[in-house]
Amino acid sequence: MKTECFYVSYTKGYKPGGSNLTYGRENIVAPIVVLPTFEEEVVDAYEFGLKADLAGGRTRINSAFFFYNYEGLQYQATDPELFQGGVSNIPESEIYGAEVELSTYLTDSMILDANLSWIETEITADHFALDNVQSDIATNALLAQGVNQFSDQVQSCALNHNEREELKNSNFQPIVYGGVF
C-alpha cells in the first residue's frame, strides 16, 4: 500500500463585483473611501504538497506550499464618515506561504500533534493610479484601514492522552477519557 502522496494544484477563482448599501460620501473631513460599487476579484492559486504516513501508519505528515495571485482583491473597508462602509478592492496582491502538520502516536493512547504555518502578503500594484479619483480612494482606504497585522508564523503543539474504560455491571455506555496537556 502506498503511504505517500505528492500533489500539485492550480485553481482559477472568481468572485463577482457588487454594490455597497452603505457607502461613503465626500465631505470636509475626508474624501470618499467606500464607493457605491466594487469590482470583481480574480485569483490564480497554486499549491503543491506532500501527505505521508510513516512508521507503519503511526506518524502522519502533511505539508503544503501555496501562492495566490490576486487581481481586485476584495476587502471590508470602513469609510471615515460614521456608519459608512462596504467592500472595496486592492488592485493586485500576492499571498504565499507554507503549512506543515505532524501527528504521531507516542504510545497506543498518547498522540503528539505539532503544526507550523508561515504566510507572507504583498500589495504588488500601486494604488497611485493614473486616475486621481481612484488613487485618492485607494490611498485613503489604506490610511483609514491600516494594514491588517497578522503574525507571519504560527506554531502549535499538543499532547493528547486518550484511554477507554469499560464500566462493568452498568447501563452506561463506555466512557472515553481524554485531554490536552
PDB file of N, CA and C in Angstrom, residues 23-86:
ATOM      1  N   TYR A  23     -22.409  53.297   1.618  1.00  0.00           N
ATOM      2  CA  TYR A  23     -21.135  53.758   1.072  1.00  0.00           C
ATOM      3  C   TYR A  23     -20.895  55.192   1.504  1.00  0.00           C
ATOM      4  N   GLY A  24     -19.648  55.605   1.383  1.00  0.00           N
ATOM      5  CA  GLY A  24     -19.258  56.925   1.859  1.00  0.00           C
ATOM      6  C   GLY A  24     -19.676  58.050   0.935  1.00  0.00           C
ATOM      7  N   ARG A  25     -19.600  59.248   1.476  1.00  0.00           N
ATOM      8  CA  ARG A  25     -19.856  60.461   0.695  1.00  0.00           C
ATOM      9  C   ARG A  25     -18.686  61.404   0.939  1.00  0.00           C
ATOM     10  N   GLU A  26     -18.339  62.140  -0.074  1.00  0.00           N
ATOM     11  CA  GLU A  26     -17.267  63.130   0.050  1.00  0.00           C
ATOM     12  C   GLU A  26     -17.714  64.194   1.050  1.00  0.00           C
ATOM     13  N   ASN A  27     -16.839  64.541   1.986  1.00  0.00           N
ATOM     14  CA  ASN A  27     -17.152  65.606   2.936  1.00  0.00           C
ATOM     15  C   ASN A  27     -15.889  66.393   3.269  1.00  0.00           C
ATOM     16  N   ILE A  28     -16.004  67.317   4.163  1.00  0.00           N
ATOM     17  CA  ILE A  28     -14.871  68.181   4.506  1.00  0.00           C
ATOM     18  C   ILE A  28     -13.783  67.403   5.235  1.00  0.00           C
ATOM     19  N   VAL A  29     -14.178  66.443   6.060  1.00  0.00           N
ATOM     20  CA  VAL A  29     -13.215  65.706   6.876  1.00  0.00           C
ATOM     21  C   VAL A  29     -12.295  64.846   6.015  1.00  0.00           C
ATOM     22  N   ALA A  30     -12.851  64.091   5.082  1.00  0.00           N
ATOM     23  CA  ALA A  30     -12.044  63.173   4.279  1.00  0.00           C
ATOM     24  C   ALA A  30     -12.776  62.843   2.990  1.00  0.00           C
ATOM     25  N   PRO A  31     -12.017  62.516   1.946  1.00  0.00           N
ATOM     26  CA  PRO A  31     -12.665  62.094   0.703  1.00  0.00           C
ATOM     27  C   PRO A  31     -13.282  60.704   0.864  1.00  0.00           C
ATOM     28  N   ILE A  32     -14.126  60.353  -0.066  1.00  0.00           N
ATOM     29  CA  ILE A  32     -14.832  59.073  -0.046  1.00  0.00           C
ATOM     30  C   ILE A  32     -13.837  57.909  -0.112  1.00  0.00           C
ATOM     31  N   VAL A  33     -14.089  56.868   0.668  1.00  0.00           N
ATOM     32  CA  VAL A  33     -13.260  55.666   0.649  1.00  0.00           C
ATOM     33  C   VAL A  33     -14.046  54.503   0.060  1.00  0.00           C
ATOM     34  N   VAL A  34     -15.279  54.327   0.482  1.00  0.00           N
ATOM     35  CA  VAL A  34     -16.108  53.221   0.014  1.00  0.00           C
ATOM     36  C   VAL A  34     -17.048  53.737  -1.069  1.00  0.00           C
ATOM     37  N   LEU A  35     -16.909  53.175  -2.261  1.00  0.00           N
ATOM     38  CA  LEU A  35     -17.724  53.580  -3.408  1.00  0.00           C
ATOM     39  C   LEU A  35     -19.048  52.819  -3.431  1.00  0.00           C
ATOM     40  N   PRO A  36     -20.022  53.299  -4.219  1.00  0.00           N
ATOM     41  CA  PRO A  36     -21.298  52.577  -4.325  1.00  0.00           C
ATOM     42  C   PRO A  36     -21.137  51.170  -4.911  1.00  0.00           C
ATOM     43  N   THR A  37     -20.125  50.948  -5.766  1.00  0.00           N
ATOM     44  CA  THR A  37     -19.903  49.623  -6.353  1.00  0.00           C
ATOM     45  C   THR A  37     -18.449  49.211  -6.167  1.00  0.00           C
ATOM     46  N   PHE A  38     -18.206  47.898  -6.264  1.00  0.00           N
ATOM     47  CA  PHE A  38     -16.847  47.369  -6.211  1.00  0.00           C
ATOM     48  C   PHE A  38     -16.659  46.376  -7.347  1.00  0.00           C
ATOM     49  N   GLU A  39     -15.395  46.160  -7.728  1.00  0.00           N
ATOM     50  CA  GLU A  39     -15.055  45.340  -8.893  1.00  0.00           C
ATOM     51  C   GLU A  39     -14.962  43.859  -8.533  1.00  0.00           C
ATOM     52  N   GLU A  40     -14.883  43.029  -9.575  1.00  0.00           N
ATOM     53  CA  GLU A  40     -14.706  41.589  -9.407  1.00  0.00           C
ATOM     54  C   GLU A  40     -13.329  41.283  -8.818  1.00  0.00           C
ATOM     55  N   GLU A  41     -13.212  40.085  -8.245  1.00  0.00           N
ATOM     56  CA  GLU A  41     -11.945  39.585  -7.724  1.00  0.00           C
ATOM     57  C   GLU A  41     -11.591  38.321  -8.499  1.00  0.00           C
ATOM     58  N   VAL A  42     -10.343  38.214  -8.950  1.00  0.00           N
ATOM     59  CA  VAL A  42      -9.870  37.032  -9.665  1.00  0.00           C
ATOM     60  C   VAL A  42      -8.587  36.566  -8.989  1.00  0.00           C
ATOM     61  N   VAL A  43      -8.466  35.255  -8.775  1.00  0.00           N
ATOM     62  CA  VAL A  43      -7.269  34.714  -8.142  1.00  0.00           C
ATOM     63  C   VAL A  43      -6.767  33.509  -8.934  1.00  0.00           C
ATOM     64  N   ASP A  44      -5.455  33.454  -9.111  1.00  0.00           N
ATOM     65  CA  ASP A  44      -4.775  32.265  -9.614  1.00  0.00           C
ATOM     66  C   ASP A  44      -4.092  31.639  -8.405  1.00  0.00           C
ATOM     67  N   ALA A  45      -4.495  30.418  -8.051  1.00  0.00           N
ATOM     68  CA  ALA A  45      -3.999  29.752  -6.849  1.00  0.00           C
ATOM     69  C   ALA A  45      -3.180  28.524  -7.231  1.00  0.00           C
ATOM     70  N   TYR A  46      -1.943  28.479  -6.739  1.00  0.00           N
ATOM     71  CA  TYR A  46      -1.036  27.364  -6.992  1.00  0.00           C
ATOM     72  C   TYR A  46      -0.708  26.712  -5.651  1.00  0.00           C
ATOM     73  N   GLU A  47      -0.680  25.386  -5.625  1.00  0.00           N
ATOM     74  CA  GLU A  47      -0.325  24.686  -4.391  1.00  0.00           C
ATOM     75  C   GLU A  47       0.353  23.375  -4.739  1.00  0.00           C
ATOM     76  N   PHE A  48       1.371  23.028  -3.980  1.00  0.00           N
ATOM     77  CA  PHE A  48       1.933  21.693  -4.079  1.00  0.00           C
ATOM     78  C   PHE A  48       2.267  21.223  -2.679  1.00  0.00           C
ATOM     79  N   GLY A  49       2.226  19.902  -2.497  1.00  0.00           N
ATOM     80  CA  GLY A  49       2.442  19.409  -1.148  1.00  0.00           C
ATOM     81  C   GLY A  49       2.668  17.922  -1.090  1.00  0.00           C
ATOM     82  N   LEU A  50       2.736  17.441   0.131  1.00  0.00           N
ATOM     83  CA  LEU A  50       3.003  16.039   0.427  1.00  0.00           C
ATOM     84  C   LEU A  50       2.096  15.614   1.565  1.00  0.00           C
ATOM     85  N   LYS A  51       1.532  14.430   1.432  1.00  0.00           N
ATOM     86  CA  LYS A  51       0.800  13.781   2.519  1.00  0.00           C
ATOM     87  C   LYS A  51       1.423  12.400   2.657  1.00  0.00           C
ATOM     88  N   ALA A  52       1.871  12.053   3.870  1.00  0.00           N
ATOM     89  CA  ALA A  52       2.579  10.784   4.044  1.00  0.00           C
ATOM     90  C   ALA A  52       2.259  10.160   5.393  1.00  0.00           C
ATOM     91  N   ASP A  53       2.117   8.831   5.386  1.00  0.00           N
ATOM     92  CA  ASP A  53       2.023   8.040   6.609  1.00  0.00           C
ATOM     93  C   ASP A  53       3.326   7.270   6.745  1.00  0.00           C
ATOM     94  N   LEU A  54       3.943   7.372   7.919  1.00  0.00           N
ATOM     95  CA  LEU A  54       5.229   6.736   8.175  1.00  0.00           C
ATOM     96  C   LEU A  54       5.121   5.824   9.392  1.00  0.00           C
ATOM     97  N   ALA A  55       6.163   5.073   9.651  1.00  0.00           N
ATOM     98  CA  ALA A  55       6.255   4.201  10.827  1.00  0.00           C
ATOM     99  C   ALA A  55       5.038   3.287  10.942  1.00  0.00           C
ATOM    100  N   GLY A  56       4.683   2.668   9.841  1.00  0.00           N
ATOM    101  CA  GLY A  56       3.562   1.738   9.848  1.00  0.00           C
ATOM    102  C   GLY A  56       2.221   2.386  10.138  1.00  0.00           C
ATOM    103  N   GLY A  57       2.081   3.656   9.779  1.00  0.00           N
ATOM    104  CA  GLY A  57       0.823   4.364   9.989  1.00  0.00           C
ATOM    105  C   GLY A  57       0.721   5.071  11.329  1.00  0.00           C
ATOM    106  N   ARG A  58       1.778   5.017  12.145  1.00  0.00           N
ATOM    107  CA  ARG A  58       1.738   5.674  13.462  1.00  0.00           C
ATOM    108  C   ARG A  58       2.083   7.159  13.376  1.00  0.00           C
ATOM    109  N   THR A  59       2.662   7.590  12.269  1.00  0.00           N
ATOM    110  CA  THR A  59       3.035   9.001  12.088  1.00  0.00           C
ATOM    111  C   THR A  59       2.468   9.500  10.767  1.00  0.00           C
ATOM    112  N   ARG A  60       1.888  10.679  10.801  1.00  0.00           N
ATOM    113  CA  ARG A  60       1.354  11.298   9.588  1.00  0.00           C
ATOM    114  C   ARG A  60       1.954  12.698   9.449  1.00  0.00           C
ATOM    115  N   ILE A  61       2.445  13.001   8.242  1.00  0.00           N
ATOM    116  CA  ILE A  61       2.977  14.330   7.928  1.00  0.00           C
ATOM    117  C   ILE A  61       2.216  14.866   6.721  1.00  0.00           C
ATOM    118  N   ASN A  62       1.698  16.068   6.850  1.00  0.00           N
ATOM    119  CA  ASN A  62       1.064  16.780   5.744  1.00  0.00           C
ATOM    120  C   ASN A  62       1.781  18.112   5.599  1.00  0.00           C
ATOM    121  N   SER A  63       2.146  18.448   4.379  1.00  0.00           N
ATOM    122  CA  SER A  63       2.794  19.743   4.144  1.00  0.00           C
ATOM    123  C   SER A  63       2.282  20.328   2.835  1.00  0.00           C
ATOM    124  N   ALA A  64       2.242  21.659   2.793  1.00  0.00           N
ATOM    125  CA  ALA A  64       1.760  22.341   1.593  1.00  0.00           C
ATOM    126  C   ALA A  64       2.478  23.672   1.446  1.00  0.00           C
ATOM    127  N   PHE A  65       2.752  24.030   0.210  1.00  0.00           N
ATOM    128  CA  PHE A  65       3.295  25.336  -0.143  1.00  0.00           C
ATOM    129  C   PHE A  65       2.309  25.958  -1.120  1.00  0.00           C
ATOM    130  N   PHE A  66       1.996  27.243  -0.938  1.00  0.00           N
ATOM    131  CA  PHE A  66       0.967  27.852  -1.774  1.00  0.00           C
ATOM    132  C   PHE A  66       1.370  29.250  -2.209  1.00  0.00           C
ATOM    133  N   PHE A  67       0.771  29.673  -3.335  1.00  0.00           N
ATOM    134  CA  PHE A  67       0.976  31.013  -3.884  1.00  0.00           C
ATOM    135  C   PHE A  67      -0.341  31.452  -4.506  1.00  0.00           C
ATOM    136  N   TYR A  68      -0.873  32.606  -4.071  1.00  0.00           N
ATOM    137  CA  TYR A  68      -2.110  33.166  -4.614  1.00  0.00           C
ATOM    138  C   TYR A  68      -1.797  34.511  -5.245  1.00  0.00           C
ATOM    139  N   ASN A  69      -2.195  34.679  -6.498  1.00  0.00           N
ATOM    140  CA  ASN A  69      -2.002  35.938  -7.214  1.00  0.00           C
ATOM    141  C   ASN A  69      -3.383  36.552  -7.454  1.00  0.00           C
ATOM    142  N   TYR A  70      -3.668  37.652  -6.758  1.00  0.00           N
ATOM    143  CA  TYR A  70      -4.990  38.286  -6.818  1.00  0.00           C
ATOM    144  C   TYR A  70      -5.000  39.504  -7.722  1.00  0.00           C
ATOM    145  N   GLU A  71      -6.095  39.679  -8.436  1.00  0.00           N
ATOM    146  CA  GLU A  71      -6.412  40.933  -9.124  1.00  0.00           C
ATOM    147  C   GLU A  71      -7.749  41.396  -8.573  1.00  0.00           C
ATOM    148  N   GLY A  72      -7.782  42.598  -8.029  1.00  0.00           N
ATOM    149  CA  GLY A  72      -9.023  43.145  -7.472  1.00  0.00           C
ATOM    150  C   GLY A  72      -9.432  42.496  -6.162  1.00  0.00           C
ATOM    151  N   LEU A  73      -8.470  42.160  -5.308  1.00  0.00           N
ATOM    152  CA  LEU A  73      -8.773  41.520  -4.026  1.00  0.00           C
ATOM    153  C   LEU A  73      -9.804  42.339  -3.253  1.00  0.00           C
ATOM    154  N   GLN A  74     -10.908  41.701  -2.918  1.00  0.00           N
ATOM    155  CA  GLN A  74     -11.975  42.395  -2.188  1.00  0.00           C
ATOM    156  C   GLN A  74     -11.672  42.365  -0.693  1.00  0.00           C
ATOM    157  N   TYR A  75     -11.900  43.496  -0.027  1.00  0.00           N
ATOM    158  CA  TYR A  75     -11.706  43.566   1.416  1.00  0.00           C
ATOM    159  C   TYR A  75     -12.776  44.461   2.025  1.00  0.00           C
ATOM    160  N   GLN A  76     -13.035  44.261   3.296  1.00  0.00           N
ATOM    161  CA  GLN A  76     -14.032  45.046   4.015  1.00  0.00           C
ATOM    162  C   GLN A  76     -13.415  46.385   4.393  1.00  0.00           C
ATOM    163  N   ALA A  77     -13.974  47.474   3.873  1.00  0.00           N
ATOM    164  CA  ALA A  77     -13.440  48.816   4.103  1.00  0.00           C
ATOM    165  C   ALA A  77     -14.406  49.622   4.963  1.00  0.00           C
ATOM    166  N   THR A  78     -13.845  50.530   5.736  1.00  0.00           N
ATOM    167  CA  THR A  78     -14.642  51.440   6.555  1.00  0.00           C
ATOM    168  C   THR A  78     -14.372  52.855   6.095  1.00  0.00           C
ATOM    169  N   ASP A  79     -15.420  53.589   5.802  1.00  0.00           N
ATOM    170  CA  ASP A  79     -15.283  54.972   5.372  1.00  0.00           C
ATOM    171  C   ASP A  79     -15.094  55.859   6.608  1.00  0.00           C
ATOM    172  N   PRO A  80     -14.323  56.952   6.491  1.00  0.00           N
ATOM    173  CA  PRO A  80     -14.171  57.856   7.635  1.00  0.00           C
ATOM    174  C   PRO A  80     -15.503  58.433   8.115  1.00  0.00           C
ATOM    175  N   GLU A  81     -16.482  58.530   7.212  1.00  0.00           N
ATOM    176  CA  GLU A  81     -17.797  59.018   7.627  1.00  0.00           C
ATOM    177  C   GLU A  81     -18.468  57.951   8.484  1.00  0.00           C
ATOM    178  N   LEU A  82     -19.067  58.345   9.575  1.00  0.00           N
ATOM    179  CA  LEU A  82     -19.653  57.436  10.542  1.00  0.00           C
ATOM    180  C   LEU A  82     -20.673  56.490   9.916  1.00  0.00           C
ATOM    181  N   PHE A  83     -20.598  55.220  10.256  1.00  0.00           N
ATOM    182  CA  PHE A  83     -21.533  54.167   9.847  1.00  0.00           C
ATOM    183  C   PHE A  83     -21.562  53.948   8.335  1.00  0.00           C
ATOM    184  N   GLN A  84     -20.512  54.297   7.648  1.00  0.00           N
ATOM    185  CA  GLN A  84     -20.441  54.061   6.208  1.00  0.00           C
ATOM    186  C   GLN A  84     -19.318  53.067   5.951  1.00  0.00           C
ATOM    187  N   GLY A  85     -19.614  52.031   5.234  1.00  0.00           N
ATOM    188  CA  GLY A  85     -18.600  51.033   4.940  1.00  0.00           C
ATOM    189  C   GLY A  85     -19.083  50.096   3.865  1.00  0.00           C
ATOM    190  N   GLY A  86     -18.237  49.177   3.483  1.00  0.00           N
ATOM    191  CA  GLY A  86     -18.595  48.210   2.460  1.00  0.00           C
ATOM    192  C   GLY A  86     -17.359  47.519   1.934  1.00  0.00           C
TER     193      GLY A  86
END
